[in-house]
Coordinates of C-alpha atoms in Angstrom, one line a residue:
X213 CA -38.5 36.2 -9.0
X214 CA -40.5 33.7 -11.4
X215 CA -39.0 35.1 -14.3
X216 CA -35.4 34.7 -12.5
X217 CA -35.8 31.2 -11.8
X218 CA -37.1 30.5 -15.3
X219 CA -33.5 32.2 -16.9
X220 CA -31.5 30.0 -14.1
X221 CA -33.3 26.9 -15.3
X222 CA -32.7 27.5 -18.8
X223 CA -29.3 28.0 -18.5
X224 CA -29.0 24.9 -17.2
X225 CA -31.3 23.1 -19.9
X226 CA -28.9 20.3 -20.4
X227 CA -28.3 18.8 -16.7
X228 CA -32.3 19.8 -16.2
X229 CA -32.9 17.8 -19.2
X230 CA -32.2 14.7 -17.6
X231 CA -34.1 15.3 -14.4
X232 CA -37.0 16.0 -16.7
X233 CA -37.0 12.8 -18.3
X234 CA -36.4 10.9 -15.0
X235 CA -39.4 12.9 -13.1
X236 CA -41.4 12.3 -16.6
X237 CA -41.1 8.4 -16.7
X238 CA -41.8 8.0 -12.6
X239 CA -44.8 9.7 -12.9
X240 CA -46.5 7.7 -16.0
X241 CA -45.0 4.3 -13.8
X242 CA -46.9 5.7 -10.6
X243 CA -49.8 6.6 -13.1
X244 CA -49.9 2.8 -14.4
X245 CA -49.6 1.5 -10.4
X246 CA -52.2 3.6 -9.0
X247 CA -54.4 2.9 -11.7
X248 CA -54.1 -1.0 -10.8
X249 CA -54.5 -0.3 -7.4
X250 CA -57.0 1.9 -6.9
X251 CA -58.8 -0.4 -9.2
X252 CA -58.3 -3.2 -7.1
X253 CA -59.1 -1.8 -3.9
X254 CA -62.5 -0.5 -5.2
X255 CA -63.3 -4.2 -6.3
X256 CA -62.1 -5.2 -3.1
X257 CA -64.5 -3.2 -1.1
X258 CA -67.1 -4.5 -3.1
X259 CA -69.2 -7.2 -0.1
X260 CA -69.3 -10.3 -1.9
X261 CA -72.9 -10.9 -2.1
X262 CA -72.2 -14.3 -0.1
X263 CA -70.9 -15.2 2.8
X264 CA -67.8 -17.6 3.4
X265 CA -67.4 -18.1 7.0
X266 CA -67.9 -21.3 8.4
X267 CA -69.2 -22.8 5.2
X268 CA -67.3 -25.9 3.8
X269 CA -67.6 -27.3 0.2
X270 CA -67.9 -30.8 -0.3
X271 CA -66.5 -32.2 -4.0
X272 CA -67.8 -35.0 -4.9
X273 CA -65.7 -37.2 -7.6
X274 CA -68.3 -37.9 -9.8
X275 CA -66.6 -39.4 -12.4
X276 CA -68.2 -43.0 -12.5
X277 CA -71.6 -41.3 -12.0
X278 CA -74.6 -41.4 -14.9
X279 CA -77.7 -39.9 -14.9
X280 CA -79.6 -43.1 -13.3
X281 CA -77.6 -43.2 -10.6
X282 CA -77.3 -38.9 -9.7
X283 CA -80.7 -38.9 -10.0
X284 CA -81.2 -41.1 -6.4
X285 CA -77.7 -40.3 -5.3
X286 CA -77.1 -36.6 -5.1
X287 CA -81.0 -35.9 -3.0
X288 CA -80.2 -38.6 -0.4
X289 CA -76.5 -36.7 -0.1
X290 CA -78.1 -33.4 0.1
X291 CA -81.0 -34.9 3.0
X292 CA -78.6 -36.9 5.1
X293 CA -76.0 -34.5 5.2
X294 CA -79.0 -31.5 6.2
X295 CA -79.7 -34.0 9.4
X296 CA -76.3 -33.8 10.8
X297 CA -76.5 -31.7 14.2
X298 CA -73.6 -29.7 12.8
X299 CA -74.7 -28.8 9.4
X300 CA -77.3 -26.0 9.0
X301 CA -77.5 -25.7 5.6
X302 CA -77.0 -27.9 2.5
X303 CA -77.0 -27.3 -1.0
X304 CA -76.1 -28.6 -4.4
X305 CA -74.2 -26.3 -7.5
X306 CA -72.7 -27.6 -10.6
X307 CA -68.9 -27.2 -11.4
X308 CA -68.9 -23.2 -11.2
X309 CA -68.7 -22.9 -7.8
X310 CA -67.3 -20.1 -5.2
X311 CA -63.6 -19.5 -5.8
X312 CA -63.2 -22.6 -7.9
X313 CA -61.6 -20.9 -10.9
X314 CA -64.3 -22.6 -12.9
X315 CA -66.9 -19.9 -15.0
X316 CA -69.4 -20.3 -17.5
X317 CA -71.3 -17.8 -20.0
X318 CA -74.3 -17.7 -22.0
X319 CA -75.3 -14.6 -24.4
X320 CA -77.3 -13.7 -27.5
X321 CA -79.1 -11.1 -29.1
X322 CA -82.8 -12.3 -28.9
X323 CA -83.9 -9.3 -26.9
X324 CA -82.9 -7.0 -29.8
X325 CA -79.5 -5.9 -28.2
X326 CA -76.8 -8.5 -26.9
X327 CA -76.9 -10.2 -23.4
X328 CA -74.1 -11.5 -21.8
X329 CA -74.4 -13.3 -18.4
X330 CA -72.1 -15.9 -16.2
X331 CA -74.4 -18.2 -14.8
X332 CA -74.2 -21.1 -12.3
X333 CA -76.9 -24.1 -12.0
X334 CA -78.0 -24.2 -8.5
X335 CA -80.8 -26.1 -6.4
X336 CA -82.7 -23.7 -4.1
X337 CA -81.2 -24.2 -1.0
X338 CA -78.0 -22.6 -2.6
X339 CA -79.6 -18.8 -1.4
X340 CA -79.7 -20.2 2.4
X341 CA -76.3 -22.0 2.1
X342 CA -74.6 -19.5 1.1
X343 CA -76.7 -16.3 2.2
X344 CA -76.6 -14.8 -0.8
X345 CA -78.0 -10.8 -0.2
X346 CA -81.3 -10.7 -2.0
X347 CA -82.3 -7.4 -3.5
X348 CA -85.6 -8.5 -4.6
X349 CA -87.7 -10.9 -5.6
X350 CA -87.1 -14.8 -4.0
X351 CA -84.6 -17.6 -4.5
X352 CA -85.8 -20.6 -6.4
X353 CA -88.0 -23.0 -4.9
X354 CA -88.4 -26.9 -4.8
X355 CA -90.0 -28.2 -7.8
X356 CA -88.6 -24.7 -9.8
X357 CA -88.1 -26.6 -13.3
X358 CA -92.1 -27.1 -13.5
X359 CA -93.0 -24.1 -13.8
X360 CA -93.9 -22.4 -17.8
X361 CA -91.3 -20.3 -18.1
X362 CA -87.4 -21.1 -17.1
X363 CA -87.1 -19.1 -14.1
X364 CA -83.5 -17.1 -13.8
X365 CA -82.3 -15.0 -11.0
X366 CA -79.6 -12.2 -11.9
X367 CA -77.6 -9.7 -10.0
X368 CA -78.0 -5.6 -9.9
X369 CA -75.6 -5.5 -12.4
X370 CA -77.2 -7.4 -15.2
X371 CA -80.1 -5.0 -14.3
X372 CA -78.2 -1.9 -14.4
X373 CA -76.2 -3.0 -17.7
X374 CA -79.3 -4.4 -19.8
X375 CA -82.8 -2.8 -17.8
X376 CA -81.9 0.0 -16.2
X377 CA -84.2 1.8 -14.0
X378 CA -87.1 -1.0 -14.5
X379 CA -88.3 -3.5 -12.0
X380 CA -87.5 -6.5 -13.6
X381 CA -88.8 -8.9 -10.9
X382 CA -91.4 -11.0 -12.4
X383 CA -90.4 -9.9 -15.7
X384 CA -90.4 -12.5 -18.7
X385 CA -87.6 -11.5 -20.9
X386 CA -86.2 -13.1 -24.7
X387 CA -82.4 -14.8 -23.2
X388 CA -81.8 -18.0 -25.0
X389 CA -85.6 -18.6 -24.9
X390 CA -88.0 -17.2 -22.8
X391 CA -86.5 -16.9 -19.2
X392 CA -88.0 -15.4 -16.1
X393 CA -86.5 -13.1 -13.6
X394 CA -87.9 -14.3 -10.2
X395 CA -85.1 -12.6 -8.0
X396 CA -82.5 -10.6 -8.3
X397 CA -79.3 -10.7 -6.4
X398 CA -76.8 -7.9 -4.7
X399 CA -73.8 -9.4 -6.2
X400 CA -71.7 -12.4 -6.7
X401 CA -68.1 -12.5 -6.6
X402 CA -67.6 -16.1 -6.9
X403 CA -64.0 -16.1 -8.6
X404 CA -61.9 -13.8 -6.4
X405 CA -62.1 -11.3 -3.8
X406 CA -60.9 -8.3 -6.5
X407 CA -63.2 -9.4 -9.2
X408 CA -64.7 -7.1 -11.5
X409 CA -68.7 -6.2 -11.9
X410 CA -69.9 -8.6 -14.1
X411 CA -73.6 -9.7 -14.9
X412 CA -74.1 -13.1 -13.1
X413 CA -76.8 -15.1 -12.0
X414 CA -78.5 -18.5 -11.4
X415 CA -80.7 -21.1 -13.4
X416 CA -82.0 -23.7 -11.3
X417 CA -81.3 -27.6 -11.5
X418 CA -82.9 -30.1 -9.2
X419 CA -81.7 -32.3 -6.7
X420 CA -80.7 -35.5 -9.0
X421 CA -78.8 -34.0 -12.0
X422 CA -75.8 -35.6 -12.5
X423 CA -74.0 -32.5 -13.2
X424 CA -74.9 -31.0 -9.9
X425 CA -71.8 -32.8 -8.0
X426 CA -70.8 -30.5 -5.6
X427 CA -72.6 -29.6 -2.0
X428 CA -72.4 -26.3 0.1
X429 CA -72.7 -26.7 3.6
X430 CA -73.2 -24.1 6.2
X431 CA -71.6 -25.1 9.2
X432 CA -72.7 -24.6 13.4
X433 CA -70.2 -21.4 14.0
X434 CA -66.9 -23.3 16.0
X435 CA -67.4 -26.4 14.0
X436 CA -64.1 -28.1 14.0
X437 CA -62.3 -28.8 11.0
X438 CA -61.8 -32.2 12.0
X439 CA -64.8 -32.9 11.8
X440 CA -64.5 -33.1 8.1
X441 CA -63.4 -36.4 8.7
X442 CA -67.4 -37.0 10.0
X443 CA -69.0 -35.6 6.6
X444 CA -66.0 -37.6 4.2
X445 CA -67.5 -40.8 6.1
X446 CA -70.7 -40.2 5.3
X447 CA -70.5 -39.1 1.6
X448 CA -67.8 -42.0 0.9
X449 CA -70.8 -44.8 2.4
X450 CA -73.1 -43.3 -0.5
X451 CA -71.2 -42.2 -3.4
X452 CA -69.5 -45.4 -2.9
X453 CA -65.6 -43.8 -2.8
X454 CA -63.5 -42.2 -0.7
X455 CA -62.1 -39.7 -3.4
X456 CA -64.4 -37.2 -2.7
X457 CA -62.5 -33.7 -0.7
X458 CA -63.3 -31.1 1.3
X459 CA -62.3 -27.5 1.7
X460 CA -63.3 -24.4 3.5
X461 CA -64.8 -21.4 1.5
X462 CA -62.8 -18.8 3.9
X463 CA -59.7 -20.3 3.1
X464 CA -60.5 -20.8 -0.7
X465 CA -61.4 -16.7 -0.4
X466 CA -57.7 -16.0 0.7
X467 CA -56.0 -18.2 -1.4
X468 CA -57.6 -16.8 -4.4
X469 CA -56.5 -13.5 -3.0
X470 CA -52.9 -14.0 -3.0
X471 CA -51.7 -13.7 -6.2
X472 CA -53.6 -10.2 -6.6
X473 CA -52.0 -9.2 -2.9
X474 CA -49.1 -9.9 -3.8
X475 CA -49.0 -8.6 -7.3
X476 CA -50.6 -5.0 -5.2
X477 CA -47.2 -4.9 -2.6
X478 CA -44.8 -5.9 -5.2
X479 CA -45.7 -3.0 -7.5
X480 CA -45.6 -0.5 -4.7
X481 CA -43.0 -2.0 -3.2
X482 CA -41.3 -1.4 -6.9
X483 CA -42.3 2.1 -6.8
X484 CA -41.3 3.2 -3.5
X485 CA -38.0 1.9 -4.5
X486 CA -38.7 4.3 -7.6
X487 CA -39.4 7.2 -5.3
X488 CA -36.3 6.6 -3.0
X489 CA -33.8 7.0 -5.5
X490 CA -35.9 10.7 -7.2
X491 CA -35.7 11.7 -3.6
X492 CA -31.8 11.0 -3.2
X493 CA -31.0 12.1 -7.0
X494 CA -33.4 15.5 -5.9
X495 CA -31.5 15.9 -2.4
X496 CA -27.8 15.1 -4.1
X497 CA -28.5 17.6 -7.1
X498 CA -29.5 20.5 -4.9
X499 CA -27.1 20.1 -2.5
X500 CA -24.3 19.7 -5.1
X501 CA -26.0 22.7 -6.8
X502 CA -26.2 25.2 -3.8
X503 CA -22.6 24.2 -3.0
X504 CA -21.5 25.6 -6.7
X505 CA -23.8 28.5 -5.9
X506 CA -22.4 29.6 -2.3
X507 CA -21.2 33.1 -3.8
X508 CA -24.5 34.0 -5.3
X509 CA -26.4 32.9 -2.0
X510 CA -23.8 35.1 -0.3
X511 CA -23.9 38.0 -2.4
X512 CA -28.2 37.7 -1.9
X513 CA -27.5 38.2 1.4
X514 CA -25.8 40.9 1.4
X515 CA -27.5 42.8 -0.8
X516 CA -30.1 42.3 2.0
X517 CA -31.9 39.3 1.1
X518 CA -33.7 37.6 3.9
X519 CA -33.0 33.8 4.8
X520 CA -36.6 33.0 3.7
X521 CA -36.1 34.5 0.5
X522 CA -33.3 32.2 -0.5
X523 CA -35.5 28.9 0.4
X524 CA -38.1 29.9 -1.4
X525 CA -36.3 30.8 -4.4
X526 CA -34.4 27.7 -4.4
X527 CA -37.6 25.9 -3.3
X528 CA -39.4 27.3 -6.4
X529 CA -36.5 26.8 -8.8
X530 CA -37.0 22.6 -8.0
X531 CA -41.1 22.9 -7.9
X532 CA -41.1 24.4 -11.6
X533 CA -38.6 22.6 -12.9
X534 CA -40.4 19.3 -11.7
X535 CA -43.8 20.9 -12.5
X536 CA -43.1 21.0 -16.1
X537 CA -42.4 17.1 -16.3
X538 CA -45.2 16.7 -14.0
X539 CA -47.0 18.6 -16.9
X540 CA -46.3 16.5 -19.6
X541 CA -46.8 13.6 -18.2
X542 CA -50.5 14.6 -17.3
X543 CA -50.6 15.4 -20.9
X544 CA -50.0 11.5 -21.7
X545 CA -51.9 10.2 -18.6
X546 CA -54.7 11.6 -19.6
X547 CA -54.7 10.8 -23.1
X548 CA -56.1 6.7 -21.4
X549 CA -59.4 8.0 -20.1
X550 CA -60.2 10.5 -23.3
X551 CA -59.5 7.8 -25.5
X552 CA -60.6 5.0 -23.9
X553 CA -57.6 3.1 -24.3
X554 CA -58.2 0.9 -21.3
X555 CA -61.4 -0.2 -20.5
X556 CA -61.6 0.9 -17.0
X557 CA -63.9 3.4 -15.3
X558 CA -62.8 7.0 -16.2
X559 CA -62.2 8.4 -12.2
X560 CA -59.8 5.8 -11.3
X561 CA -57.4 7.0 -13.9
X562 CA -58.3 11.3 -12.9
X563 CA -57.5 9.5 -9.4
X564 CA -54.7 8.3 -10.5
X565 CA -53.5 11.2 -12.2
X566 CA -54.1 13.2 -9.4
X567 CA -52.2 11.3 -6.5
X568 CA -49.2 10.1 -9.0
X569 CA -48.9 14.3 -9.1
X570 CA -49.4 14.8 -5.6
X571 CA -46.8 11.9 -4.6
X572 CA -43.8 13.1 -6.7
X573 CA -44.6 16.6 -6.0
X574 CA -44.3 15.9 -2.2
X575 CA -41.3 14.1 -2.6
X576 CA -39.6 17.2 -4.2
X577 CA -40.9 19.9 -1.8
X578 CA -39.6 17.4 1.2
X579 CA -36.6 16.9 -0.6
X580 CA -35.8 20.4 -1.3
X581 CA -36.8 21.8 1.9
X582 CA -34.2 21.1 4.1
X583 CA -30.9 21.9 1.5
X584 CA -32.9 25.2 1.0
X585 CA -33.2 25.9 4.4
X586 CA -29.5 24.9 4.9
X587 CA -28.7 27.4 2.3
X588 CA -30.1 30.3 3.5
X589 CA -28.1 30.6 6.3
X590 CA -24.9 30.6 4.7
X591 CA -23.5 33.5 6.0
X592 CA -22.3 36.3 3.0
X593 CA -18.9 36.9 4.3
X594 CA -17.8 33.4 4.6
X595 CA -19.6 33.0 1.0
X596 CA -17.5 35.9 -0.8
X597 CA -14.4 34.5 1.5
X598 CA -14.7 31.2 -0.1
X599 CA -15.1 32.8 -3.3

């Protein structure tokens, strides 16, 4: 029977042609949106390393502020904003803050290989603020900036990518200096939910540096939001303006969110669409296809061929042909992870590959299944009639 269907298909090579190309394209464009998804969704299942809820970040507009005046300022925010019966937590970070959009970086090569690390300044209530997930180690202390050696804390990444299988903790390494690596840190996705493994960490600034504007407060769970109003009040009496703002880290978290979100539905959303019309063009060629074959179904049949013979010849006629596209397009697919042409972890494009194959391929068999069966119960009189 195989090498039947394979003479039937090349015969006809030109109309097949066509549905080879079609099937070829949809599967490299369900290759390229898996990729991105599956991707996305791994990132996304990444925990944070923080927590959002019921924490509220105060900006502080710090634009008429010098170094004088920060340095008395910012640790009397920081204390009478800790005393309020509905604040648990506060702490002071510079600019790069959680979901701010705002990132910094700092790299050489002192070590004898390059370092690369995104940093933010933080004081050393930050850790409690925010609850960042310690792996091990601590979380700077007060009066952190006198001690020898500048004290860093990193995140398992930056030990996987740089010391891997060591116990840093401790550890005095060559970064820009001499820097020491008191704690180290599950993770810290601070720009967006889907963010991508990076080495990050912390240096430590005290209380009083004027670039260490902006104050994380952890909130009494069911604080009300108006009582934002409360903490504007008291920042405006001692920064001396009302232009400061506040916003909610959980809400900053799904903002940030959206534009991947949406970028996720609207590609799948684009190939679902690309699926729907394979699945009509599939369903519309066989059935055109078994109507111009009625007198070969019919003469099957009477030369004793069983209904379930027809369906899975016809079933097997669409599964090859489709197979071979499917084929090539592997072929290309899998040219990304060989080569490296993306710089994206090598199972998420095998994953890909595999459920791009899978989806089209179950789109033909569910497409094909019911003309087939439809077919083979044509009965062969009426066939050779019509004939």
């Amino acid at each position: 029977m195989i090498r039947q269907i394979f003479v039937l298909l090349w015969n006809k090579k030109t109309s097949n042609l066509l549905l080879l190309l079609e099937i070829f394209l949809a599967f490299l464009a369900l290759f390229a949106v898996y990729s991105y998804v599956i991707k996305n969704v791994e990132n996304y299942g990444r925990p944070p390393g923080f927590s959002t809820k019921d924490r509220w970040l105060v900006l502080i507009d710090a634009k008429d502020v010098d170094s004088t005046k920060a340095s008395t300022m910012y640790p009397l925010l920081k204390r009478t904003l800790a005393s309020d019966q509905n604040v648990l937590e506060a702490g002071l970070i510079n600019s790069v803050y959680p979901f701010g959009g705002s990132w910094s970086q700092t790299g050489d090569d002192d070590a004898g290989f390059e370092i690369r690390m995104r940093y933010s300044r933080a004081d050393a209530n930050i850790g409690k603020a925010l609850a960042i997930e310690m792996v091990g180690g601590r979380w700077f202390e007060e009066g952190e900036e006198l001690q020898p050696v500048e004290s860093m804390i990193v995140n398992q990444e930056f030990i996987d990518l740089y010391y891997p299988n060591q116990n840093m903790v401790d550890s005095t390494i060559l970064f820009s200096g001499k820097k020491k690596i008191i704690g180290i840190i599950k993770d810290y996705k601070y720009l967006n939910e889907f963010e991508e493994p990076h080495s990050s960490g912390f240096f430590y600034d005290r209380p009083g540096n004027m670039y260490m504007s902006n104050l994380i407060l952890k909130m009494k769970p069911g604080t009300p939001a108006a009582y934002q109003e409360n903490i504007i009040k008291v920042v405006g009496n001692i920064t001396g303006n009302n232009r400061s703002v506040i916003q909610d880290l959980d809400e900053m978290r799904i903002e940030k969110s959206k534009g991947s979100w949406t970028a996720m539905v609207f590609l799948l959303a684009l190939c679902g669409f690309l699926c729907l019309n394979i699945a009509l063009g599939l369903f519309g060629l066989l059935w055109y296809g078994i109507q111009k074959r009625r007198s070969e179904i019919g003469l099957r049949r009477a030369l004793g061929a069983h209904s379930t013979d027809i369906t899975t010849q016809l079933v097997l006629e669409m599964v090859i042909l489709v197979s071979m596209a499917l084929f090539l397009g592997v072929i290309f697919a899998i040219q990304v992870p060989i080569l490296k042409l993306i710089p994206m972890e090598s199972e998420i494009f095998y994953r890909a590959i595999f459920w791009a194959f899978c989806s089209i391929l179950g789109i033909v068999f569910l497409c094909t299944i019911y003309p087939s069966m439809q077919a083979s119960e044509i009965h062969p009189a009426t066939a050779l009639h019509e004939d």
